[in-house]
XYZ file of C-alpha atoms in Angstrom:
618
model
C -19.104 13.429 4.999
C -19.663 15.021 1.452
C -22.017 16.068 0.294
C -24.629 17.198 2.260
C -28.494 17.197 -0.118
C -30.987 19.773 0.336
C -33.166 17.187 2.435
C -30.778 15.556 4.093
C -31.991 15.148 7.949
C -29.666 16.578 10.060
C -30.865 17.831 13.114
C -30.101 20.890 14.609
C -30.321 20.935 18.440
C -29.490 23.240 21.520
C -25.845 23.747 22.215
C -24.582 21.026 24.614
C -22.832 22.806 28.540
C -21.081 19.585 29.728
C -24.017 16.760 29.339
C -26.837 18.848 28.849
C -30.105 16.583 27.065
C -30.277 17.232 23.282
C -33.497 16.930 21.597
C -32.154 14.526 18.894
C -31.474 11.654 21.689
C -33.594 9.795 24.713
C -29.511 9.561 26.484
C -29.060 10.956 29.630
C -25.721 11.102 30.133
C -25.505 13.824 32.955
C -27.232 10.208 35.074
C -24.964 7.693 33.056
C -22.695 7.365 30.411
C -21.502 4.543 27.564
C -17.550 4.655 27.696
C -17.458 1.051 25.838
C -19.615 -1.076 23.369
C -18.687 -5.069 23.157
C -20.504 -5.921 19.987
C -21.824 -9.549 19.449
C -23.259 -9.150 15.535
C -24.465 -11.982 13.484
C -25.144 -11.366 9.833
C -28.602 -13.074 8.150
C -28.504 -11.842 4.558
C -31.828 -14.014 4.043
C -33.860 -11.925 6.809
C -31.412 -9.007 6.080
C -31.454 -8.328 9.735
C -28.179 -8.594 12.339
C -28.935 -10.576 15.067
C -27.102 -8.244 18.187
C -25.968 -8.402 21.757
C -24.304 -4.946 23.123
C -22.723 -5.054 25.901
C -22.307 -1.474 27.286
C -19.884 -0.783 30.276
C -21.267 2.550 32.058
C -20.250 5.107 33.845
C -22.876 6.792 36.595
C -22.883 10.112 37.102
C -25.525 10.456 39.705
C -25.341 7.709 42.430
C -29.689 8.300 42.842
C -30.163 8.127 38.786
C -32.922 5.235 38.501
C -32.751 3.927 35.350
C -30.713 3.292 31.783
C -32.342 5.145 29.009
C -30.789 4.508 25.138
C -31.958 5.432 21.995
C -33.233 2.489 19.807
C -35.256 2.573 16.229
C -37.099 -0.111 15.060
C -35.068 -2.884 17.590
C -36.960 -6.424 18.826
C -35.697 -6.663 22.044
C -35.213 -10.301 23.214
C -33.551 -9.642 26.847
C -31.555 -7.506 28.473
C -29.133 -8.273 31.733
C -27.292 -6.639 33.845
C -23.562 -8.099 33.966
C -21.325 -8.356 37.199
C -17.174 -8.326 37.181
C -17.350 -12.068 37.851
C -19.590 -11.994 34.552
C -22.998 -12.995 36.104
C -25.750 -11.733 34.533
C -29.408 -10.473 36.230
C -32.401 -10.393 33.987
C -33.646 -6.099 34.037
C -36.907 -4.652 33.622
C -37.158 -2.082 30.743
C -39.761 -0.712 28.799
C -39.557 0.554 25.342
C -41.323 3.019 24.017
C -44.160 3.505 21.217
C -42.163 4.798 18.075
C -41.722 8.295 17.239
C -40.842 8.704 13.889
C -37.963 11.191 13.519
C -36.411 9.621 17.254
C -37.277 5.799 16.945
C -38.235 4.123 20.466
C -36.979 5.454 23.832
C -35.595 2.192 25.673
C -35.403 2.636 29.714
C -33.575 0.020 31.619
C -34.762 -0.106 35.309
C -31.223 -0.165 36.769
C -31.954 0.510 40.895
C -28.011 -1.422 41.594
C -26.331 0.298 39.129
C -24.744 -2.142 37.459
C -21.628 -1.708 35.995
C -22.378 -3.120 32.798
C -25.774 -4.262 31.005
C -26.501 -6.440 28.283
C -29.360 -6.321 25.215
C -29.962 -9.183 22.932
C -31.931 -8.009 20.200
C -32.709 -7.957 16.297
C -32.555 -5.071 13.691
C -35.237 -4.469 11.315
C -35.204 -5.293 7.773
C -36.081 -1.753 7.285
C -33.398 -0.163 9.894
C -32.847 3.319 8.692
C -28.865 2.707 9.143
C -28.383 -0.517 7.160
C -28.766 -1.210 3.827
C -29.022 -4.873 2.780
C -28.532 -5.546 -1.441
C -29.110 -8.857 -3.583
C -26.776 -10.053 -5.625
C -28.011 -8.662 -8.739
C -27.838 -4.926 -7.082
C -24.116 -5.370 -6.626
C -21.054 -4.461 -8.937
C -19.996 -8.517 -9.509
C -23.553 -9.700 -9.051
C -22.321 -12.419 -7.289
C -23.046 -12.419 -3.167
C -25.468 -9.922 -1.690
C -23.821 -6.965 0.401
C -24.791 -4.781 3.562
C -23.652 -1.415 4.643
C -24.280 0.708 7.243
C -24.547 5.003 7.893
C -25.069 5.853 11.476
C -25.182 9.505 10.722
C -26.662 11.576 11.687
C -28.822 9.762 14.191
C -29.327 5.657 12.260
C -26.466 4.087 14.540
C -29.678 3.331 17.037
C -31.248 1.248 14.454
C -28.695 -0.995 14.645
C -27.026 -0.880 18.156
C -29.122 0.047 20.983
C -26.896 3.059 22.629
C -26.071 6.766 23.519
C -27.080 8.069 19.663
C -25.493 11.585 20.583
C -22.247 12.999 19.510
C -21.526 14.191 22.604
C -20.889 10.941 23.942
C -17.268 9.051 22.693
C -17.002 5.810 22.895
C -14.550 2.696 22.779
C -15.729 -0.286 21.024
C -14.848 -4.270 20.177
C -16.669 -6.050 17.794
C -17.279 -9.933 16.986
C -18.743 -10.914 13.481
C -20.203 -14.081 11.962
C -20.631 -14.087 8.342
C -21.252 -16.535 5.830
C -18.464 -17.785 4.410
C -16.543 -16.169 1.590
C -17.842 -12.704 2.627
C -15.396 -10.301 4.364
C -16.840 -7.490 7.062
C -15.250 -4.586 7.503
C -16.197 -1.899 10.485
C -14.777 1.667 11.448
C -11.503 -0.067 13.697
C -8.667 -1.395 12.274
C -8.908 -4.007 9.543
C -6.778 -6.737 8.569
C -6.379 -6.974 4.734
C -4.856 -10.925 4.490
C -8.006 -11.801 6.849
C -9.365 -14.868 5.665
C -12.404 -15.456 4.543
C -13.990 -17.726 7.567
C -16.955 -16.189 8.636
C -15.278 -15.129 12.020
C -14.372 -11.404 12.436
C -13.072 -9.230 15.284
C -12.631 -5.773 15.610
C -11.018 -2.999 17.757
C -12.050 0.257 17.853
C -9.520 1.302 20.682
C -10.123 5.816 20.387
C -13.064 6.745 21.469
C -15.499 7.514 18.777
C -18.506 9.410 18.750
C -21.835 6.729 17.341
C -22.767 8.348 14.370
C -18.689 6.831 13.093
C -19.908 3.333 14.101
C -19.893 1.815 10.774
C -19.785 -2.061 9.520
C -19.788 -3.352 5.801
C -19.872 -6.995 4.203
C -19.851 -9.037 1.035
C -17.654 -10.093 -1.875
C -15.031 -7.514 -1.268
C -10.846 -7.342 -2.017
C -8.854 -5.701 -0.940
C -5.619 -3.620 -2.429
C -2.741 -2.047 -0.527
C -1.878 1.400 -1.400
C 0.549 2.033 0.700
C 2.173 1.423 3.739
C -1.108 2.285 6.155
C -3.826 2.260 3.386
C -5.590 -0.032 1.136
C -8.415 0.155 -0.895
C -11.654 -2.379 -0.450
C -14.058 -2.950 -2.845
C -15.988 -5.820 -5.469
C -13.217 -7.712 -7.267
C -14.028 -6.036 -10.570
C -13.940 -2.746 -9.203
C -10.815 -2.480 -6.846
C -8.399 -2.305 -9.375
C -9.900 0.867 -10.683
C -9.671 1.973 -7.201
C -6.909 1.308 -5.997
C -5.568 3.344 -9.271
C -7.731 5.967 -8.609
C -6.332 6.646 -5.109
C -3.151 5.456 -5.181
C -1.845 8.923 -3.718
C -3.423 8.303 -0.353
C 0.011 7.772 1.268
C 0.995 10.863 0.034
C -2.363 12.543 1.370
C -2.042 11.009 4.767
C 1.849 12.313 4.897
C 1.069 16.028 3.813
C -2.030 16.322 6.039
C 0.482 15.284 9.033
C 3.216 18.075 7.905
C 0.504 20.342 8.606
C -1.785 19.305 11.186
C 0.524 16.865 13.542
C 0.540 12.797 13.266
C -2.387 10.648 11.825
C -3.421 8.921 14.919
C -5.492 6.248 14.133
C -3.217 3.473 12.528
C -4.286 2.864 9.208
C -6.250 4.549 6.263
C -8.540 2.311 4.318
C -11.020 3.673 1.987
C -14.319 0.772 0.853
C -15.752 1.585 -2.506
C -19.530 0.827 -1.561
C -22.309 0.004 -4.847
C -23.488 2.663 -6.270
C -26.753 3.220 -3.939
C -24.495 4.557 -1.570
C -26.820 7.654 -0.234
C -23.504 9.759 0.262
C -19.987 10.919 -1.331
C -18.249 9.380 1.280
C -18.434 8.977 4.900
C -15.675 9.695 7.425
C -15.774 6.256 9.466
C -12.302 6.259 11.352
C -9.891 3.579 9.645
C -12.411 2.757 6.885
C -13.780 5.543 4.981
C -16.782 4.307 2.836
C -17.035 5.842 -0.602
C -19.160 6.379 -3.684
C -18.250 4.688 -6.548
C -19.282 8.022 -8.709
C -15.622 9.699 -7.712
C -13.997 6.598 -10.086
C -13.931 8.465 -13.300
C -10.135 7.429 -14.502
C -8.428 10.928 -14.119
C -8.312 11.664 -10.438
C -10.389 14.805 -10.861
C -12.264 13.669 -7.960
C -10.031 12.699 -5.444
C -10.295 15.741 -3.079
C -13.706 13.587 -1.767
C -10.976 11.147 -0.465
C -9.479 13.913 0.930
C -12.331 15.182 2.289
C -13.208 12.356 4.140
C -8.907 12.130 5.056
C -9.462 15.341 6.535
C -12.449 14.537 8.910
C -9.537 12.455 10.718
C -8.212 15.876 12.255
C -11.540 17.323 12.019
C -14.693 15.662 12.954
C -13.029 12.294 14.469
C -10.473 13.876 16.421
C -12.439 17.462 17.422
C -15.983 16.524 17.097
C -18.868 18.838 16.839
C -20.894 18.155 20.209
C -24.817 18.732 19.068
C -25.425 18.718 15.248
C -26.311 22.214 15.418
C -22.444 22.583 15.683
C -21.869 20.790 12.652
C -19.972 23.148 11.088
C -16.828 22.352 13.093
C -17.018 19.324 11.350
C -17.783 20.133 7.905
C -16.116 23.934 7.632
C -12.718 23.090 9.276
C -12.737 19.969 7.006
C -13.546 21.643 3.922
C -10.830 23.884 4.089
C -8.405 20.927 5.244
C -9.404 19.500 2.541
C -8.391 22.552 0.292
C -4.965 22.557 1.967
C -4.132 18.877 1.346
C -5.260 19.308 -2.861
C -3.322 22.248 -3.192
C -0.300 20.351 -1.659
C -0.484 17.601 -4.048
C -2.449 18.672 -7.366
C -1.617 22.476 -7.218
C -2.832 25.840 -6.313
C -5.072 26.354 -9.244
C -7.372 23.406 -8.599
C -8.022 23.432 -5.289
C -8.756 27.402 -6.293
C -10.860 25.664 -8.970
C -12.960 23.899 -6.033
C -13.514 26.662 -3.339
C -14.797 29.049 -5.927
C -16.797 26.375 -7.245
C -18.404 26.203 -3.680
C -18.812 29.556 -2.998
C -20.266 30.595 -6.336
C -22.897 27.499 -4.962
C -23.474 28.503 -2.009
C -24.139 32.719 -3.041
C -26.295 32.032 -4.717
C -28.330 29.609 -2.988
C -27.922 31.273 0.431
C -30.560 34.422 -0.302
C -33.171 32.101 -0.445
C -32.744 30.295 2.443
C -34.445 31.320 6.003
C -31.946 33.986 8.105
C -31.239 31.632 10.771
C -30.360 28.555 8.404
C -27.533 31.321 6.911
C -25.694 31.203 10.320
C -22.544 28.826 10.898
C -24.312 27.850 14.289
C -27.938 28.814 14.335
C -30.201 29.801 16.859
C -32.070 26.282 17.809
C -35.332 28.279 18.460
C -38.040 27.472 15.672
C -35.836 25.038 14.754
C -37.816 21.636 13.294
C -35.433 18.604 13.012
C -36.372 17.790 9.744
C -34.557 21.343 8.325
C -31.145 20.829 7.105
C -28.009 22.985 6.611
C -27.582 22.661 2.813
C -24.026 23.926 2.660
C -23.671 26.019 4.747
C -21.567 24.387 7.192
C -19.469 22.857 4.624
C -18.913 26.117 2.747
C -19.795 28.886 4.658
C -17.554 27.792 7.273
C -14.371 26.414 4.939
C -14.523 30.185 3.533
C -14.580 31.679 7.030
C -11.587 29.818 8.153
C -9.948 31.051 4.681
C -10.716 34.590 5.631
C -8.968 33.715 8.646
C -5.994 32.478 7.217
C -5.470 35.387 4.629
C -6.347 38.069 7.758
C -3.520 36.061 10.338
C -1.224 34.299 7.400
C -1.146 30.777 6.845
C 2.187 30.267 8.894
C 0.241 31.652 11.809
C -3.044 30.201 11.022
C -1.729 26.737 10.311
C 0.278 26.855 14.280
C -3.221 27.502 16.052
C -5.197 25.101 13.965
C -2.716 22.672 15.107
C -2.557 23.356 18.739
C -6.497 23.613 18.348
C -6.711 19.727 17.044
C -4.354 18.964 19.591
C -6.192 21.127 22.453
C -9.466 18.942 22.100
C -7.921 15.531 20.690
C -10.793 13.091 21.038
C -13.343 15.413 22.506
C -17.253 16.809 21.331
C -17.179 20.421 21.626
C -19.612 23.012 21.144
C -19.234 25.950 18.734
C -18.651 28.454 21.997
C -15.863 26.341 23.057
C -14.056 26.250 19.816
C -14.130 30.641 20.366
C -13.194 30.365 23.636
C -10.205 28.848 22.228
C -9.776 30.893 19.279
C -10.000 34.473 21.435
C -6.772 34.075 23.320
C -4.837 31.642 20.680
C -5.815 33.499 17.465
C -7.291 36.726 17.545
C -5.732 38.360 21.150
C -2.294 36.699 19.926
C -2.229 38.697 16.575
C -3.925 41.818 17.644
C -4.897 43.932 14.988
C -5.589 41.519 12.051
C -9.415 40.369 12.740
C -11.701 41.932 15.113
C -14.179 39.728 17.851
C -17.102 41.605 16.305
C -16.401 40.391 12.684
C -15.563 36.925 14.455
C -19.420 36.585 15.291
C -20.633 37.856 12.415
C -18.947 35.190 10.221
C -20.396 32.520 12.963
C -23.987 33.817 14.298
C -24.573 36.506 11.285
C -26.346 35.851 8.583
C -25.737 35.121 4.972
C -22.234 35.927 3.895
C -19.966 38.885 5.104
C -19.263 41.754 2.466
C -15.572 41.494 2.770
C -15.374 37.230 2.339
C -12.517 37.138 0.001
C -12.427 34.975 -3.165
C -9.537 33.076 -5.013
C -8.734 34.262 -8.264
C -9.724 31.248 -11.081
C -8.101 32.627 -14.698
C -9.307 29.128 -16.206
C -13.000 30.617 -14.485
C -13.080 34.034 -15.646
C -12.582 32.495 -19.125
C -15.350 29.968 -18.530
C -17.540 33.070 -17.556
C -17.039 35.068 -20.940
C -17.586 32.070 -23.281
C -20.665 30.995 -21.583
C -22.008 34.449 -21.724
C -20.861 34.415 -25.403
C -22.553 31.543 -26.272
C -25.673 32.129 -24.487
C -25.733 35.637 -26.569
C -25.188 33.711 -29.377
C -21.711 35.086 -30.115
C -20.158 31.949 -30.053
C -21.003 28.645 -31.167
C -21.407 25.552 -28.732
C -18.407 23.488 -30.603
C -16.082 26.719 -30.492
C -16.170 26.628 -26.676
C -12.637 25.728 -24.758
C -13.911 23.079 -23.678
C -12.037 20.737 -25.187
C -9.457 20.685 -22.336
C -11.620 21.295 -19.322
C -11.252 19.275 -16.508
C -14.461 17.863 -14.406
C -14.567 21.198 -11.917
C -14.229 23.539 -15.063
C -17.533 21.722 -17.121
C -18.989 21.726 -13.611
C -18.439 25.721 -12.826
C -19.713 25.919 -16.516
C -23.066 24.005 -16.307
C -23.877 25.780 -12.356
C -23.338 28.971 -13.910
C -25.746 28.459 -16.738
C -29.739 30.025 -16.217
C -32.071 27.513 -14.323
C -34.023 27.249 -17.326
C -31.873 27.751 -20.146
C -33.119 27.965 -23.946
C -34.120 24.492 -25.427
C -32.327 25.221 -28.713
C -28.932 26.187 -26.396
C -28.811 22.727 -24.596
C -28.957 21.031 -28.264
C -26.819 22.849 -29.340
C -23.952 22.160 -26.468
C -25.322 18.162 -26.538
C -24.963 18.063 -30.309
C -20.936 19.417 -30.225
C -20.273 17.901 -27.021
C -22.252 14.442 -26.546
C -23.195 15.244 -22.420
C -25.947 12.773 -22.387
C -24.917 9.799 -21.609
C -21.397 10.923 -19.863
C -19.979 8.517 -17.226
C -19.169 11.388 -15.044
C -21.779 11.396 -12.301
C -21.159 15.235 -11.296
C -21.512 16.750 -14.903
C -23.936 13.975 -15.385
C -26.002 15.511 -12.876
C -25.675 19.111 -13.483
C -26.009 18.516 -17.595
C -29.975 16.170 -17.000
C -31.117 19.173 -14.492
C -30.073 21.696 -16.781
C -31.812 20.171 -19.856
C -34.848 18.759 -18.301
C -35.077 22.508 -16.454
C -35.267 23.517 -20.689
C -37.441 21.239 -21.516
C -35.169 18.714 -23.701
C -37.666 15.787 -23.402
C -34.893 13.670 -25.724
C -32.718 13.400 -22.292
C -35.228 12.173 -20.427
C -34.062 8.056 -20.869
C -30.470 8.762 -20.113
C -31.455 10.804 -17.011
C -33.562 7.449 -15.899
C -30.260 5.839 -16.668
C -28.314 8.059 -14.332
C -31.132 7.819 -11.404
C -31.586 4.157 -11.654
C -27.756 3.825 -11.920
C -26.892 6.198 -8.995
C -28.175 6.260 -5.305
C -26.278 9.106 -4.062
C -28.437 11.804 -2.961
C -26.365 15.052 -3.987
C -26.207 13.213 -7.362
C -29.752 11.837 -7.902
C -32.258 14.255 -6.201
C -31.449 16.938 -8.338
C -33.057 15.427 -11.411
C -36.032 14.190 -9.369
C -36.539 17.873 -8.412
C -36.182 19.171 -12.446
C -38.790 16.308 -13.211
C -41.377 17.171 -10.701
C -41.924 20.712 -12.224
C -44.164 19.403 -14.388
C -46.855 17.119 -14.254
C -46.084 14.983 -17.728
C -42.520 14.766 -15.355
C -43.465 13.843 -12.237
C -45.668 11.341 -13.728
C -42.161 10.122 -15.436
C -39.992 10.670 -12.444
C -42.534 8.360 -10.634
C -42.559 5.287 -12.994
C -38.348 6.190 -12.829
C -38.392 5.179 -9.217
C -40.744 2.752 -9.508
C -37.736 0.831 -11.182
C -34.867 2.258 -9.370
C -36.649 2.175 -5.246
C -35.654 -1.585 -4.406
C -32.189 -0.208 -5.579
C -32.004 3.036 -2.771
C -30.549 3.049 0.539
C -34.006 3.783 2.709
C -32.722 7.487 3.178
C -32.302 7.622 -0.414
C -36.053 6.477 -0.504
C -37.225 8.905 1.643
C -35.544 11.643 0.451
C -37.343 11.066 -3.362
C -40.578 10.271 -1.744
C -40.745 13.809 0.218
C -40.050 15.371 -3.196
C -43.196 14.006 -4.554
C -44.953 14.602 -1.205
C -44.422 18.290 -1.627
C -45.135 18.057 -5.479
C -48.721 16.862 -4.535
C -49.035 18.741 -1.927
C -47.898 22.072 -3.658
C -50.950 21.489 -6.524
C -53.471 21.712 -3.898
């Protein structure tokens, strides 16, 4: 996934040893464990619920373990069976829990046979945390309503009643009744020419951790861009897609020269609406994406192959507790480097580390010692704090310090044998450098020491000696804007004239938090920001000149949060706003207008913000 927000929720939790408990699930898999979900969905737009029976096969661990206990959030439970090889099913006893709010409802099954499978019929909430259900008018095409889903990190139980850990892998089929004329899509493979009948099946045939159980539906096409990929998305937008990423093929291809063979069939990317909470999510076979990477000039693509990358890293090698996350995120990060300086050239994906590690020094300082570490000590931990970005970028740079200190020829052979070491497993962060010792660091003696090892993982903040690309298009950036802050050179005699989407954005992050009133004008009046179409300058520009107190951009940035759902993208200017009170009275009536239009994390997210606000004046 990228990117994460500031308030994102992702849990950090105790490192897993085997099946230890985690404090983010009810599971107990060192009693029993999910190895397959059959999936019975049916999809009521008007009630905007799915009406579900999962049938999980189980494996028991401990021949005296009384009971089945699965995470649930916000689930009506009509029945649930247990169901024998000759498929005869036994009513079971279970009681569900009252509702916490961060875990949802702890559902145990009184199993005393130990059946080999059970069965729950149930119905989600129109509220479910995972699910997002849209009218036709909040769509692209405004023409059939639409429904997503985004299990991560812990909404999969609001939907399916299961194992919500990602310690736990998975195999899954799935059976879907739509109305007609509206495709579904889930994270298995997809069929493209599938007509439009209602009926859909899936097979999901690796075993996948739940936060990747993903489903989508409504009036979506689909385009082929290549021989394994297609794009999905409205009608009117899947042209501009399918332009847009029409070097997929090529993505897929280089990411196998380097890290060994794709190995989940095909790569299909949907293009979700625009309330989409997230840049993109890695669901295996069918990436869902924003719709704010489709700016006409490919600038940025490296989200698609971000979310490519996840399919080595993250899919394949999982990151057992999401206090591990890093082994997600980092190693992806950096994949994701390697595969844009393959196809678009060494200077841009230069262009887009820096760009992250300018970011994250000099948001790091002011964030609590332990959040600084790669994998952080859980103690003191609540669930509600997040890691920013420091597993995406903290731990891309560390495994860039570990290329330049071993050589990429080197560094690129145990990388590979390290995705292929722990194909289709969760693993902790101590297992990944249990690995690493004797493959990496023992093998090239000399180059890296074990000590600066676990300072780059446990230590805080960032080490001294983290090496940075060299950016000449940057440097440049970094004596005009000084120039033109100083008032040494005007706003329309800037170089900007030829900057590509990372180079405006490394120019707008660099600029103070509150920069002079007269300044922004100035750069608006030679450069026409407000209003842009580019959601990441967008973004950066309405902080920036709300931070100054530019009052004129306050409609557009409305525009731009009513338009836009995706946290990274939106929060930002809720957050400017709410520094004053004439703003947070303005950011207020803004979502007012734009709520019925967020995903429910989306919602949540804005609603802390002014939480704080009020509670901050007090």
């Amino acid at each position: 996934m990228r990117l994460l927000s500031a308030l994102t929720l992702w849990a950090l939790v105790l490192p897993l040893t085997a099946y230890a408990a985690e404090p983010h699930s009810y599971a107990q898999p060192d009693q029993v464990v999910v190895t397959h979900l059959d999936l019975d969905l049916k999809l009521d737009f008007p009630h905007r619920q799915l009406d579900g029976q999962a049938t999980l096969k189980l494996d028991w661990k401990n021949p005296q373990a009384p009971s089945l206990v699965l995470d649930t959030r916000d689930l009506k439970i009509a029945k649930i069976e247990a169901v024998a090889a000759d498929g005869k099913a036994t009513p079971l006893k279970y009681a569900l829990a009252p509702r916490d709010k961060q875990l949802g409802s702890k559902l145990t099954i009184a199993t005393p046979t130990h059946p080999a499978q059970v069965r729950i019929v149930y119905t989600t909430s129109p509220d479910a945390s995972g699910l997002q259900w849209l009218t036709p008018a909040q769509t692209a095409d405004k023409k059939a309503p639409f429904m997503f889903s985004q299990s991560e990190s812990i909404h999969a139980r609001s939907w399916v009643p299961l194992q919500d850990s990602p310690a736990i892998r998975f195999t899954y089929d799935a059976h879907v009744t739509a109305p007609k004329d509206i495709r579904v899509v889930m994270s298995a493979l997809n069929d493209a020419k599938h007509p439009l009948d209602g009926d859909f099946s899936f097979d999901q045939p690796h075993p996948i951790p739940s936060y990747l159980l993903a489903i989508g539906a409504g009036d979506i096409a689909a385009k082929e861009t290549g021989p394994r990929s297609a794009v999905y998305a409205e009608p009117s937008v899947v042209g501009k897609a399918a332009h847009e990423f029409e070097d997929t093929e090529q993505m897929i291809a280089t990411a196998e020269k380097l890290y060994g063979p794709y190995r989940w069939g095909r790569y299909d990317i949907l293009v979700l609406p625009p309330s989409f909470p997230y840049g993109g999510m890695e669901n295996p076979d069918m990436t869902f994406a924003t719709p704010t990477v489709l700016v006409g000039d490919k600038s940025l693509v490296s989200l698609v192959a971000h979310e490519l990358a996840h399919s080595w890293s993250g899919n394949l090698v999982t990151a057992a507790s999401w206090r591990d996350i890093w082994l997600n995120e980092g190693v992806t990060t950096y994949v994701q480097g390697r595969i844009t300086e393959a196809l678009y050239g060494k200077g841009l994906a230069d262009e887009e580390a820096l760009l992250s590690a300018r970011a994250l020094q000099k948001e790091i300082g002011d964030m609590p010692a332990n959040s600084q570490k790669l994998a952080p000590d859980p103690r003191g931990i609540d669930a509600d704090d997040s890691l920013s970005d420091v597993a995406y970028d903290k731990g891309s740079w560390f495994l860039r310090t570990l290329e330049q200190r071993f050589g990429r020829a080197a560094f690129d052979d145990y990388l590979k044998g390290y995705f292929n070491h722990f194909a289709f497993q969760s693993i902790t962060t101590e297992q990944m450098l249990d690995y690493m010792k004797p493959n990496l660091i023992e093998k090239y003696p000399g180059k890296m020491s074990w000590a600066e090892v676990q300072d780059w993982v446990y230590g805080s903040g960032i080490p001294k000696d983290a090496p940075l690309p060299d950016s000449p298009h940057f440097d440049t950036i970094d004596r005009e804007r000084s120039a033109f802050l100083a008032g040494q050179l005007a706003a329309d005699q800037l170089g900007a004239k030829n900057w590509n989407t990372q180079e405006w954005m490394y120019f707008l992050d660099r600029l103070p938090d509150a920069p002079p009133r007269e300044k922004m004008q100035q750069l608006d009046a030679a450069w026409h920001l407000t209003g842009t179409p580019n959601a990441e300058i967008g973004m950066r520009w309405y902080s920036h000149a709300i931070a100054a107190g530019d009052k004129a951009v306050w409609p557009a940035a409305a525009e731009h949060m009513t338009r836009i759902g995706r946290l990274y993208l939106t929060l930002p200017l809720y957050q400017a706003l709410a520094k004053t009170p004439e703003g947070l009275t303005y950011a207020k009536q803004v979502y007012a207008k734009a709520k019925s239009g967020y995903h429910p994390l989306t919602q949540q997210a804005v609603e802390t913000i002014f939480a704080k606000t009020g509670k901050a004046k007090h």
